mmCIF file of C-alpha atoms in Angstrom:
data_model
loop_
_atom_site.group_PDB
_atom_site.id
_atom_site.type_symbol
_atom_site.label_atom_id
_atom_site.label_comp_id
_atom_site.label_asym_id
_atom_site.label_seq_id
_atom_site.Cartn_x
_atom_site.Cartn_y
_atom_site.Cartn_z
ATOM 1 C CA MET A 1 70.762 96.260 90.562
ATOM 2 C CA ASN A 2 72.319 96.440 87.118
ATOM 3 C CA VAL A 3 75.627 94.974 85.984
ATOM 4 C CA LEU A 4 77.405 98.332 85.914
ATOM 5 C CA SER A 5 76.749 99.102 89.587
ATOM 6 C CA TRP A 6 77.717 95.542 90.527
ATOM 7 C CA GLY A 7 81.000 95.882 88.625
ATOM 8 C CA SER A 8 81.849 99.225 90.222
ATOM 9 C CA TRP A 9 81.015 97.885 93.710
ATOM 10 C CA ILE A 10 83.169 94.767 93.277
ATOM 11 C CA PHE A 11 85.999 96.850 91.824
ATOM 12 C CA ARG A 12 85.830 99.187 94.819
ATOM 13 C CA VAL A 13 86.004 96.295 97.295
ATOM 14 C CA LEU A 14 88.899 94.639 95.492
ATOM 15 C CA GLU A 15 90.746 97.944 95.207
ATOM 16 C CA ARG A 16 90.393 98.572 98.936
ATOM 17 C CA ALA A 17 91.547 95.044 99.803
ATOM 18 C CA TRP A 18 94.566 95.398 97.492
ATOM 19 C CA ALA A 19 95.452 98.800 98.966
ATOM 20 C CA THR A 20 95.221 97.417 102.513
ATOM 21 C CA GLU A 21 97.403 94.428 101.656
ATOM 22 C CA LEU A 22 99.963 96.673 99.974
ATOM 23 C CA GLN A 23 100.005 98.997 102.985
ATOM 24 C CA LEU A 24 100.478 96.110 105.420
ATOM 25 C CA SER A 25 103.336 94.661 103.366
ATOM 26 C CA THR A 26 104.934 98.112 103.218
ATOM 27 C CA TYR A 27 104.692 98.491 107.002
ATOM 28 C CA ALA A 28 106.204 95.016 107.453
ATOM 29 C CA ALA A 29 109.113 95.854 105.143
ATOM 30 C CA MET A 30 109.717 99.135 106.978
ATOM 31 C CA GLY A 31 109.551 97.369 110.337
ATOM 32 C CA VAL A 32 112.131 94.778 109.308
ATOM 33 C CA GLY A 33 114.347 97.504 107.839
ATOM 34 C CA ARG A 34 114.306 99.431 111.111
ATOM 35 C CA GLY A 35 114.918 96.395 113.312
ATOM 36 C CA TRP A 36 111.298 96.464 114.526
ATOM 37 C CA ASN A 37 111.602 92.906 115.891
ATOM 38 C CA ASP A 38 114.372 94.002 118.263
ATOM 39 C CA CYS A 39 112.025 96.536 119.853
ATOM 40 C CA GLY A 40 109.666 93.741 120.860
#
């Protein structure tokens, strides 16, 4: 495996992890904004 494919693979994994974290934080913010905790 060459360095270029390694770099692209790592970048893809990090990008997916960052996107997932951003999505979860967005859902949490929306939930708090809508009083999600009150709904149980």
